[in-house]
Each structure stands twice: as structure tokens, then as C-alpha cells.
XYZ file of C-alpha atoms in Angstrom:
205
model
C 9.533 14.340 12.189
C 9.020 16.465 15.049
C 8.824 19.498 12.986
C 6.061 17.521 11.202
C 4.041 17.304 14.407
C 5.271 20.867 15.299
C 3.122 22.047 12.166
C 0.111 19.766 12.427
C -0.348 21.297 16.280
C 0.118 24.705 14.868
C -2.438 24.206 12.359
C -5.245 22.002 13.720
C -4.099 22.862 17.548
C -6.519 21.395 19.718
C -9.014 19.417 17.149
C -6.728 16.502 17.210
C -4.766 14.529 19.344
C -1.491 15.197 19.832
C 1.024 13.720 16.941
C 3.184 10.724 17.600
C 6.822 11.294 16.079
C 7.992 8.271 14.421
C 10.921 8.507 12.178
C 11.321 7.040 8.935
C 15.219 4.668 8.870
C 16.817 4.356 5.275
C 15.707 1.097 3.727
C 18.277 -1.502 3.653
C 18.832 -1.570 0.427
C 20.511 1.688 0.315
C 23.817 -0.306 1.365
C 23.114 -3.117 -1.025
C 25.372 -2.387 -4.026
C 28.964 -2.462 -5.931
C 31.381 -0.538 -7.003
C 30.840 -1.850 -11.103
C 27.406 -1.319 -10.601
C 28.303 2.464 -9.680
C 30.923 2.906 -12.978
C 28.459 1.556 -14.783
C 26.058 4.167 -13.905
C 28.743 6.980 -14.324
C 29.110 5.343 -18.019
C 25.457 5.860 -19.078
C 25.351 8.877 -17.645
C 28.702 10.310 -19.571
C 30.343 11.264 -16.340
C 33.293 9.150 -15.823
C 36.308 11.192 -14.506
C 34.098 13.995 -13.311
C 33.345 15.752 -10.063
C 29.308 14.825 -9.898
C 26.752 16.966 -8.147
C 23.720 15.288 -7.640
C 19.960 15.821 -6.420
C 17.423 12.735 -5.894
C 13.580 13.701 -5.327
C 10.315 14.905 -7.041
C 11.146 17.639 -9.299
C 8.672 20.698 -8.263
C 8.969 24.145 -7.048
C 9.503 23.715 -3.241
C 12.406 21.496 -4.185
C 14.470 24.397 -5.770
C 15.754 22.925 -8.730
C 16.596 26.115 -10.835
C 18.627 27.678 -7.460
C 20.445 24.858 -7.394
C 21.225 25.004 -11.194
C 22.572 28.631 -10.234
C 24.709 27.676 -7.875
C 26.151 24.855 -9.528
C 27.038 27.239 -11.910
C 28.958 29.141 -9.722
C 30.854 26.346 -8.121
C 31.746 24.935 -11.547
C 32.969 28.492 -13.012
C 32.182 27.061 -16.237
C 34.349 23.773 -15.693
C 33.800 20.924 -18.175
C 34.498 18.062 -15.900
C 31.744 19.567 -13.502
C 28.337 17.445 -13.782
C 24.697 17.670 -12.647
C 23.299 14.731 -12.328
C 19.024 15.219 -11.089
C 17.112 11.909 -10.258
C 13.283 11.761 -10.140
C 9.919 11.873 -10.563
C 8.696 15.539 -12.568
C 5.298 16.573 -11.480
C 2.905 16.828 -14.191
C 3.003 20.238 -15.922
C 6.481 21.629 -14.130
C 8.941 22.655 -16.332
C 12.145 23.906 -14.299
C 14.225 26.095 -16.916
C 17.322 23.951 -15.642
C 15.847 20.942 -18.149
C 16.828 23.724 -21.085
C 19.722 22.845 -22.652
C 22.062 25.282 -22.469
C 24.171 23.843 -20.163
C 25.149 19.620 -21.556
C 26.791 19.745 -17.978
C 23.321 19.145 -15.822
C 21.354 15.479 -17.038
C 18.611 14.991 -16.118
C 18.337 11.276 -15.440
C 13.976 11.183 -14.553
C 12.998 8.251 -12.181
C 15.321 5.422 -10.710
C 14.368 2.189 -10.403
C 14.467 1.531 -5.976
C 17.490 -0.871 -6.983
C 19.421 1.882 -8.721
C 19.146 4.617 -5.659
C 22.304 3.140 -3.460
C 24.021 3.152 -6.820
C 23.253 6.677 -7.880
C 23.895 8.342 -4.564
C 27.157 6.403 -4.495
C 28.099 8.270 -8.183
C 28.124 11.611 -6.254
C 30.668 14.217 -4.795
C 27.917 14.969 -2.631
C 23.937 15.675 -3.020
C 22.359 19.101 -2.694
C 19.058 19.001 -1.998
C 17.636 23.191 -1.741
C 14.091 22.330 -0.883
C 11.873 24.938 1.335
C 10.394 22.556 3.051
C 10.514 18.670 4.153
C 8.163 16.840 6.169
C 11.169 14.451 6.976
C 13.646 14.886 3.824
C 14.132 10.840 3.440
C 16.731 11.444 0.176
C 18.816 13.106 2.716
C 18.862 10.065 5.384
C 19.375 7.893 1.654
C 22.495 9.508 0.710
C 23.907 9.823 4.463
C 23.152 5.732 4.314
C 25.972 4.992 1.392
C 28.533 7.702 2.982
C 27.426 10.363 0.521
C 27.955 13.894 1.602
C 24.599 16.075 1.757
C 23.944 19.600 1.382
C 20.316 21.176 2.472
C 19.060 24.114 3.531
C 18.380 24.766 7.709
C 14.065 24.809 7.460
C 11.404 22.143 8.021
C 12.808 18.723 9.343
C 16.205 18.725 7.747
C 17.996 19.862 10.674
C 16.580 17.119 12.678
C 17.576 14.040 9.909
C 20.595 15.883 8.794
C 22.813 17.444 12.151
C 26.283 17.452 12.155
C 26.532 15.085 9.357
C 26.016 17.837 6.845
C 26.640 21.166 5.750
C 23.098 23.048 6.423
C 22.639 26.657 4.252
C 20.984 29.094 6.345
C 19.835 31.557 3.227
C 18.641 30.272 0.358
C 20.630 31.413 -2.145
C 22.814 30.919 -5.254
C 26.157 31.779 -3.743
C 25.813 29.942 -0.356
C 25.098 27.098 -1.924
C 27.866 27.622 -4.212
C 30.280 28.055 -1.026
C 29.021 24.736 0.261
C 29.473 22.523 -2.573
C 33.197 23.749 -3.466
C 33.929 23.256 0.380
C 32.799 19.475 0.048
C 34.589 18.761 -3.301
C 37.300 20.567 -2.699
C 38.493 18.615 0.224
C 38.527 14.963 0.228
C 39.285 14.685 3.999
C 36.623 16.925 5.231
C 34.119 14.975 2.187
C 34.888 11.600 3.257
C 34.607 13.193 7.211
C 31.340 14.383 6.344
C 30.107 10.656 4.733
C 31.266 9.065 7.642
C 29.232 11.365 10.195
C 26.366 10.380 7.628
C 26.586 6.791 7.876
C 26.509 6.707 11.583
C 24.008 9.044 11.963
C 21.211 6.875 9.611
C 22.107 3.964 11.156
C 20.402 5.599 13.779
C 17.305 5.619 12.664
């Protein structure tokens, strides 16, 4: 990402040469997949009927997993067919308090087989992704691939994968985050606005 080589100039300025920006494209598989495939998944993970919130990456500190715990709470107001749905690899020795369980409605679902990606993002109302920094955010690009709304906060490279095709928090906190994922699934227009911008916009890259 450019904000990638914006960082390695500011810290190794003139000891290297000067970063070449190549972007990363979704991989084509994140359009291979069907809609049983998708129930299926909503099955296993007991979420049938439910609005699903969802997050797909490394679970560790930059990513902000307990904020956006908090502010799924919020948006949910203690709703039962509210779910959150968190897909990845946990780094050795992290243990975000949102794996506690008091709260049955966030799942923590570990790693996905590459096959099972397209199929998880396309289980979602939309995925939030709060992380402090990305050196490209490819989960985002992922989810804008299948049509699934995203939700990320304005640092690092997201910006620059995300633009208009998203809903970009500019504090990182509980109740913005909140605001953003009610707007998304509580309007189906602006939601399946939003996965369209998404679509077209990774098929750019």
C-alpha cells in the first residue's frame, strides 16, 4: 500500500531505495461459492435467522477485538438474534476477554479453511474490522469481493483499499462503532448499496 511505503521512507528514509507500491487483488476464490454452502455455515455456527456481525483476521491486540465486543454490545442492546461471529488465527499467548463467556451471542469460530472464507464473509450483515493499523487490510478487499459490507477504522492503509465502499470510523471507540454497524443493518438499501460499491471497487485491484 502506499501508506506501507509512506512508513518504510519515514523510517529507513534514505538507506533504501525508494518502495514500489504494488497492491495485493482478492484471490479468486473469494467469488467461488453457494448459497447452501453459506446456510450451511450459518447452521454450524447456530445463527440461522440472525443479524451476523462478523470479523476475519489474526486475533491480537492491534486488531481490537475486545472494542469491537463493546460496541457490538451496544448495537445489539442486549438482542438475542444479534451474533458475533470472529474468524482466525489467535496468536500464541493472547487471550482477548471477548473469548469469556458471558455473552453465548459472540463465537468464536478460530481458523477457516481458504475454501470456507467466500462462504463466511457471505454469512455476514457486514464485517467490522477495528484494527490500529494495516499494512494493506486484505480481509477488507475479501469481504468487499462477495458484496459484504465493511466497517474499519480511517488509519494505516484502510482508507486506500476501503474508499467509498465503506463506512470508515474516525475515533476509535465503542459507540462509533456502534453507530456504524446499526446504520448498515438497519437499512437494507444503503447495506446492499454499500456491497455493491465493494464489489466494484476489488475488482479493481
Amino acid at each position: 500500500s502506499k501508506s506501507s511505503a509512506a512508513d518504510i521512507e519515514s523510517y529507513f528514509g534514505g538507506r533504501a531505495q525508494a518502495p514500489v507500491v504494488i497492491p495485493l487483488a482478492a484471490p479468486e476464490r473469494s467469488v467461488d461459492y453457494d448459497a447452501v454452502r453459506v446456510e450451511d455455515l450459518k447452521a454450524r455456527a447456530g445463527c440461522e435467522g440472525k443479524r451476523v456481525i462478523g470479523y476475519l483476521g489474526t486475533v491480537q491486540p492491534r486488531k481490537n477485538l475486545d472494542l469491537l465486543a463493546d460496541a457490538f454490545v451496544l448495537a445489539s442492546v442486549g438482542d438475542p438474534d444479534w451474533v458475533l461471529l470472529v474468524a482466525g488465527r489467535l496468536r500464541p499467548g493472547y487471550a482477548p476477554t471477548f473469548l469469556d463467556p458471558h455473552d453465548s451471542r459472540m463465537r468464536y469460530l478460530g481458523p477457516l479453511a481458504d475454501e470456507d472464507v467466500p462462504v463466511f464473509l457471505s454469512a455476514l450483515h457486514c464485517m467490522v474490522s477495528p484494527s490500529s493499523y494495516e499494512g494493506f487490510g486484505l480481509s477488507f478487499l475479501e469481504a468487499m469481493a462477495v458484496g459484504c459490507p465493511v466497517i474499519g477504522l480511517a488509519n494505516s492503509s484502510v482508507p486506500e483499499v476501503v474508499g467509498d465502499a465503506g463506512i470508515l470510523v474516525s475515533e476509535p471507540n465503542a459507540q462509533s462503532l456502534a453507530e456504524a454497524i446499526q446504520c448498515v443493518t438497519g437499512n437494507r438499501h444503503f447495506a446492499a448499496e454499500l456491497g455493491e460499491k465493494g464489489r466494484q471497487r476489488a475488482a479493481g485491484f
